[in-house]
Every structure is written in C-alpha cells, then in structure tokens.
C-alpha cells in the first residue's frame, strides 16, 4: 500500500507551464538580447515574441510576459500556445479564475485540445471543484493525455475509489507498457481489491522489465502470500 499512498500524496505539479509546454525554457542573457533584436527587426515573427514571453513568465516578469502574449494574440487570435502560456502564468501567480477565463477563450477555438482540457481540470482542482475537474480530466484522458490520467488516479485514491484507481492504472499500463511504476500501482490496487491472481500477473510482468527491483519483488511475494501460494512465496 505504501506506493498507493504515495499516489495520494502527490499534489498538483505547481508549474503548469512545464506540463503544457515542456520544451519551453529560460533564456540566457545573450539569448534574451538575440530575441529582443529579432523582435525589433521582425516584429511580425511570432515565434521570437512567444519564446521571449515564456521566458519572462518563467522568471516572474509578469507584466513583460503579458505584454508580449497580448501582442501575439492581437496578431494571431488563434495562437494556442499563447493561450496556454498566459493561463499558466495566471495560475502560477494565484489568479486561477483569470487562468480559467484564458482557457475558456482557447476552448471556444480548440474544444478538442487535450492540453486545454487538462489545464481546465487542473484549475478547477486547485479551486477544490473536483467534480468539474474530473469531467475535464476524463475528456483529456480520453484523448490520451497522460497527466490527466495521473490526476484521475490521484483523485480516485483521495476518494478511496479503488475500482476507479485500478481502471485508471490499467489504462496507464496499456499506454506506457515500459513504465514499471504503473505496474506497481496497478498491482497494489489489485491487491487492495482482492484480485490476487491479477496482482501476481501484474508483478510478474513488471519483474521482466526490472528484475532487480527488490521493492517490486517484495510486492510480488506479498501477492503470492495473499493468494495462499506459500511455497512459491518462500522460494522467492
């Protein structure tokens, strides 16, 4: 159960920007000067404006970031990454309601985009509106948004809904068959649900990926004991 409890302990990632735009990064001073020069020479090139705006957002220069994001949307009102970056900036500075407004503007243009759906779920979860958050997370998860699947798992654990938690991690295992963590959570959830044979199978499959994972082997032995396969447990 220890790893399941760790899922419960996983709060929201504080940096929404890194979840939505993982390739964006802070710039060096030389890079800042380069981008500023490019914007001065080619103000119509949105890519330079956006990169600099994200940098300012990441270092807390809120006013500069918002000015650049607004500049982009005046030029291209359908620039999705700008909506996401601006919403992430609002969220990081505590203006969650403002973040939701930015995301709703984006949602009207891109209603199927999983990042928008996830971010809306994230914001509503921050506000404590779990029912609304789950609805958006489920929509994002149906579009294979892994972050949304993890949040659904954490909420299921918080609500002590082990059936939903098991369903979520069965999906995560299918989506990421090489990630041992998903097998561990799934196997422990199956144990919690009394599905001992399923747990044994799950841990056996995980051990083919990480045969030297001693914690995983302990979980496997526990599943054998719960299934009353004592001789097999002793041999391990």
CSV table of C-alpha atoms in Angstrom, one decimal:
chain,number,residue,atom,x,y,z
A,1,UNK,CA,0.0,0.0,0.0
A,2,UNK,CA,2.9,2.4,0.5
A,3,UNK,CA,3.2,3.3,-3.2
A,4,UNK,CA,-0.6,3.7,-3.4
A,5,UNK,CA,-0.4,6.1,-0.5
A,6,UNK,CA,2.4,7.9,-2.4
A,7,UNK,CA,-0.1,8.5,-5.3
A,8,UNK,CA,-2.5,10.1,-2.7
A,9,UNK,CA,0.4,12.3,-1.5
A,10,UNK,CA,1.1,13.5,-5.0
A,11,UNK,CA,-0.3,17.0,-5.2
A,12,UNK,CA,-0.7,19.2,-8.2
A,13,UNK,CA,2.5,20.0,-10.0
A,14,UNK,CA,3.0,23.7,-9.2
A,15,UNK,CA,4.4,24.6,-12.6
A,16,UNK,CA,1.6,24.3,-15.1
A,17,UNK,CA,3.8,25.8,-17.8
A,18,UNK,CA,6.2,22.8,-17.7
A,19,UNK,CA,3.2,20.4,-18.1
A,20,UNK,CA,1.7,22.2,-21.0
A,21,UNK,CA,4.8,23.5,-22.8
A,22,UNK,CA,7.6,21.2,-21.7
A,23,UNK,CA,10.0,22.3,-24.4
A,24,UNK,CA,10.0,25.9,-23.3
A,25,UNK,CA,12.9,27.1,-21.2
A,26,UNK,CA,14.5,30.1,-19.6
A,27,UNK,CA,16.9,32.1,-21.7
A,28,UNK,CA,20.4,33.2,-21.1
A,29,UNK,CA,21.2,36.9,-21.2
A,30,UNK,CA,22.8,36.5,-24.7
A,31,UNK,CA,19.7,34.7,-25.9
A,32,UNK,CA,17.4,37.4,-24.5
A,33,UNK,CA,19.4,40.1,-26.3
A,34,UNK,CA,19.2,38.0,-29.5
A,35,UNK,CA,15.4,37.6,-29.3
A,36,UNK,CA,14.9,41.2,-28.5
A,37,UNK,CA,16.9,42.2,-31.5
A,38,UNK,CA,15.0,39.7,-33.7
A,39,UNK,CA,11.7,41.1,-32.5
A,40,UNK,CA,12.9,44.7,-33.2
A,41,UNK,CA,13.9,43.7,-36.7
A,42,UNK,CA,11.0,41.3,-37.4
A,43,UNK,CA,8.1,42.1,-35.1
A,44,UNK,CA,5.7,40.0,-37.2
A,45,UNK,CA,7.7,36.8,-36.4
A,46,UNK,CA,5.5,35.4,-33.6
A,47,UNK,CA,7.9,32.6,-32.7
A,48,UNK,CA,10.5,35.1,-31.3
A,49,UNK,CA,7.8,37.0,-29.3
A,50,UNK,CA,6.4,33.8,-27.9
A,51,UNK,CA,9.8,32.4,-26.8
A,52,UNK,CA,10.7,35.7,-25.0
A,53,UNK,CA,7.2,35.9,-23.4
A,54,UNK,CA,7.5,32.4,-22.0
A,55,UNK,CA,11.0,33.3,-20.6
A,56,UNK,CA,9.6,36.4,-18.9
A,57,UNK,CA,6.8,34.3,-17.5
A,58,UNK,CA,9.2,31.7,-16.1
A,59,UNK,CA,11.3,34.3,-14.3
A,60,UNK,CA,8.3,36.1,-12.8
A,61,UNK,CA,8.4,39.2,-15.1
A,62,UNK,CA,4.6,39.1,-15.3
A,63,UNK,CA,4.0,42.5,-16.9
A,64,UNK,CA,6.5,41.9,-19.7
A,65,UNK,CA,5.2,38.4,-20.4
A,66,UNK,CA,1.6,39.6,-20.6
A,67,UNK,CA,2.5,42.4,-22.9
A,68,UNK,CA,4.2,40.0,-25.3
A,69,UNK,CA,1.3,37.5,-25.1
A,70,UNK,CA,-1.2,40.2,-25.8
A,71,UNK,CA,0.9,41.3,-28.8
A,72,UNK,CA,0.8,37.8,-30.2
A,73,UNK,CA,-3.0,37.4,-29.8
A,74,UNK,CA,-3.6,40.8,-31.5
A,75,UNK,CA,-1.7,39.4,-34.5
A,76,UNK,CA,-3.0,35.8,-34.3
A,77,UNK,CA,-6.1,35.3,-32.2
A,78,UNK,CA,-5.8,31.5,-32.6
A,79,UNK,CA,-2.2,31.0,-31.3
A,80,UNK,CA,-3.0,28.2,-28.9
A,81,UNK,CA,0.4,28.0,-27.1
A,82,UNK,CA,0.0,31.7,-26.2
A,83,UNK,CA,-3.4,31.0,-24.5
A,84,UNK,CA,-1.8,28.1,-22.6
A,85,UNK,CA,1.3,30.1,-21.6
A,86,UNK,CA,-0.9,33.0,-20.4
A,87,UNK,CA,-3.2,30.7,-18.5
A,88,UNK,CA,-0.2,29.0,-16.8
A,89,UNK,CA,1.2,32.4,-15.9
A,90,UNK,CA,-2.1,33.4,-14.3
A,91,UNK,CA,-2.3,30.1,-12.4
A,92,UNK,CA,1.3,30.4,-11.1
A,93,UNK,CA,0.6,33.9,-9.7
A,94,UNK,CA,-2.5,32.8,-7.9
A,95,UNK,CA,-5.1,34.2,-10.4
A,96,UNK,CA,-6.8,30.9,-11.1
A,97,UNK,CA,-10.1,32.4,-12.1
A,98,UNK,CA,-8.2,34.5,-14.7
A,99,UNK,CA,-6.5,31.4,-15.9
A,100,UNK,CA,-9.8,29.7,-16.4
A,101,UNK,CA,-11.0,32.7,-18.5
A,102,UNK,CA,-8.0,32.4,-20.8
A,103,UNK,CA,-8.5,28.7,-21.1
A,104,UNK,CA,-12.2,29.1,-21.9
A,105,UNK,CA,-11.3,31.5,-24.7
A,106,UNK,CA,-9.0,28.9,-26.1
A,107,UNK,CA,-11.6,26.2,-25.6
A,108,UNK,CA,-14.0,28.0,-27.8
A,109,UNK,CA,-11.5,27.8,-30.6
A,110,UNK,CA,-10.0,24.4,-29.9
A,111,UNK,CA,-12.6,22.4,-28.0
A,112,UNK,CA,-10.9,19.0,-28.6
A,113,UNK,CA,-7.3,20.0,-27.5
A,114,UNK,CA,-6.2,17.8,-24.6
A,115,UNK,CA,-3.9,20.4,-23.1
A,116,UNK,CA,-6.8,22.8,-22.7
A,117,UNK,CA,-9.0,20.2,-21.2
A,118,UNK,CA,-6.2,19.1,-18.8
A,119,UNK,CA,-5.5,22.7,-17.8
A,120,UNK,CA,-9.1,23.4,-17.1
A,121,UNK,CA,-9.2,20.3,-14.9
A,122,UNK,CA,-6.1,21.5,-13.1
A,123,UNK,CA,-7.5,24.9,-12.4
A,124,UNK,CA,-10.8,23.5,-11.1
A,125,UNK,CA,-8.9,21.0,-8.9
A,126,UNK,CA,-7.0,23.9,-7.5
A,127,UNK,CA,-10.3,25.6,-6.6
A,128,UNK,CA,-11.5,22.4,-4.9
A,129,UNK,CA,-14.2,21.8,-7.5
A,130,UNK,CA,-13.3,18.1,-8.0
A,131,UNK,CA,-16.5,17.1,-9.9
A,132,UNK,CA,-15.8,19.7,-12.6
A,133,UNK,CA,-12.1,18.9,-12.6
A,134,UNK,CA,-12.8,15.2,-13.1
A,135,UNK,CA,-15.0,15.9,-16.0
A,136,UNK,CA,-12.3,17.8,-17.8
A,137,UNK,CA,-9.6,15.3,-16.8
A,138,UNK,CA,-11.8,12.5,-18.2
A,139,UNK,CA,-12.2,14.4,-21.5
A,140,UNK,CA,-8.4,15.0,-21.7
A,141,UNK,CA,-7.6,11.3,-20.7
A,142,UNK,CA,-9.9,10.1,-23.5
A,143,UNK,CA,-7.5,12.0,-25.8
A,144,UNK,CA,-4.6,10.1,-24.3
A,145,UNK,CA,-3.4,13.0,-22.0
A,146,UNK,CA,-1.1,11.1,-19.6
A,147,UNK,CA,-1.0,13.9,-17.0
A,148,UNK,CA,-4.8,13.8,-16.8
A,149,UNK,CA,-4.8,10.0,-16.2
A,150,UNK,CA,-2.4,10.5,-13.3
A,151,UNK,CA,-4.6,13.2,-11.8
A,152,UNK,CA,-7.7,11.0,-12.1
A,153,UNK,CA,-5.7,8.2,-10.3
A,154,UNK,CA,-4.8,10.6,-7.5
A,155,UNK,CA,-8.4,11.8,-7.1
A,156,UNK,CA,-9.7,8.2,-7.1
A,157,UNK,CA,-7.2,7.4,-4.3
A,158,UNK,CA,-8.3,10.5,-2.4
A,159,UNK,CA,-11.9,9.4,-2.7
A,160,UNK,CA,-11.0,5.8,-1.7
A,161,UNK,CA,-12.4,4.6,-5.1
A,162,UNK,CA,-10.0,1.7,-5.7
A,163,UNK,CA,-12.1,0.3,-8.6
A,164,UNK,CA,-11.6,3.6,-10.5
A,165,UNK,CA,-8.0,3.7,-9.5
A,166,UNK,CA,-7.4,0.2,-10.9
A,167,UNK,CA,-9.2,1.1,-14.1
A,168,UNK,CA,-7.1,4.2,-14.5
A,169,UNK,CA,-3.8,2.4,-14.0
A,170,UNK,CA,-4.8,-0.4,-16.3
A,171,UNK,CA,-5.1,2.3,-19.0
A,172,UNK,CA,-1.8,3.9,-18.0
A,173,UNK,CA,-0.1,0.5,-18.2
A,174,UNK,CA,-1.5,0.0,-21.7
A,175,UNK,CA,-0.4,3.5,-22.8
A,176,UNK,CA,3.1,3.1,-21.3
A,177,UNK,CA,3.9,-0.6,-21.1
A,178,UNK,CA,7.5,0.1,-20.2
A,179,UNK,CA,6.9,2.2,-17.1
A,180,UNK,CA,7.3,0.0,-14.1
A,181,UNK,CA,5.6,2.5,-11.7
A,182,UNK,CA,2.3,1.9,-13.5
A,183,UNK,CA,2.6,-1.9,-12.8
A,184,UNK,CA,3.4,-1.3,-9.2
A,185,UNK,CA,0.4,0.9,-8.6
A,186,UNK,CA,-1.9,-1.4,-10.6
A,187,UNK,CA,-0.7,-4.5,-8.8
A,188,UNK,CA,-1.1,-2.9,-5.3
A,189,UNK,CA,-4.6,-1.7,-6.3
A,190,UNK,CA,-5.5,-5.2,-7.4
A,191,UNK,CA,-4.3,-6.5,-4.0
A,192,UNK,CA,-6.5,-3.9,-2.3
A,193,UNK,CA,-9.4,-5.1,-4.4
A,194,UNK,CA,-8.8,-8.7,-3.6
A,195,UNK,CA,-7.7,-9.6,-7.2
A,196,UNK,CA,-4.7,-11.6,-6.1
A,197,UNK,CA,-4.2,-13.6,-9.2
A,198,UNK,CA,-4.3,-10.4,-11.3
A,199,UNK,CA,-1.8,-8.8,-9.0
A,200,UNK,CA,0.6,-11.8,-9.3
A,201,UNK,CA,0.4,-11.5,-13.1
A,202,UNK,CA,1.0,-7.7,-13.0
A,203,UNK,CA,4.0,-8.0,-10.7
A,204,UNK,CA,5.5,-10.9,-12.8
A,205,UNK,CA,5.2,-8.7,-15.9
A,206,UNK,CA,6.9,-5.8,-14.1
A,207,UNK,CA,9.7,-8.0,-13.0
A,208,UNK,CA,10.5,-8.8,-16.6
A,209,UNK,CA,11.2,-5.1,-17.0
A,210,UNK,CA,13.1,-4.6,-13.8
A,211,UNK,CA,14.2,-8.0,-12.4
A,212,UNK,CA,16.5,-6.4,-9.8
A,213,UNK,CA,13.8,-4.2,-8.3
A,214,UNK,CA,13.7,-5.5,-4.7
A,215,UNK,CA,10.7,-3.5,-3.6
A,216,UNK,CA,8.8,-4.8,-6.6
A,217,UNK,CA,9.8,-8.4,-5.7
A,218,UNK,CA,8.5,-7.8,-2.2
A,219,UNK,CA,5.2,-6.8,-3.7
A,220,UNK,CA,5.2,-9.9,-5.8
A,221,UNK,CA,5.8,-12.1,-2.7
A,222,UNK,CA,3.0,-10.3,-0.9
A,223,UNK,CA,0.7,-11.1,-3.7
A,224,UNK,CA,1.7,-14.8,-3.6
A,225,UNK,CA,1.0,-14.9,0.1
A,226,UNK,CA,-2.4,-13.3,-0.3
A,227,UNK,CA,-3.2,-15.9,-2.9
A,228,UNK,CA,-2.1,-18.6,-0.5
A,229,UNK,CA,0.8,-19.7,-2.8
A,230,UNK,CA,3.1,-20.1,0.2
A,231,UNK,CA,5.6,-22.5,-1.4
A,232,UNK,CA,6.1,-20.1,-4.3
A,233,UNK,CA,6.4,-17.2,-1.9
A,234,UNK,CA,9.1,-19.0,0.1
A,235,UNK,CA,11.1,-19.9,-3.0
A,236,UNK,CA,11.3,-16.2,-3.9
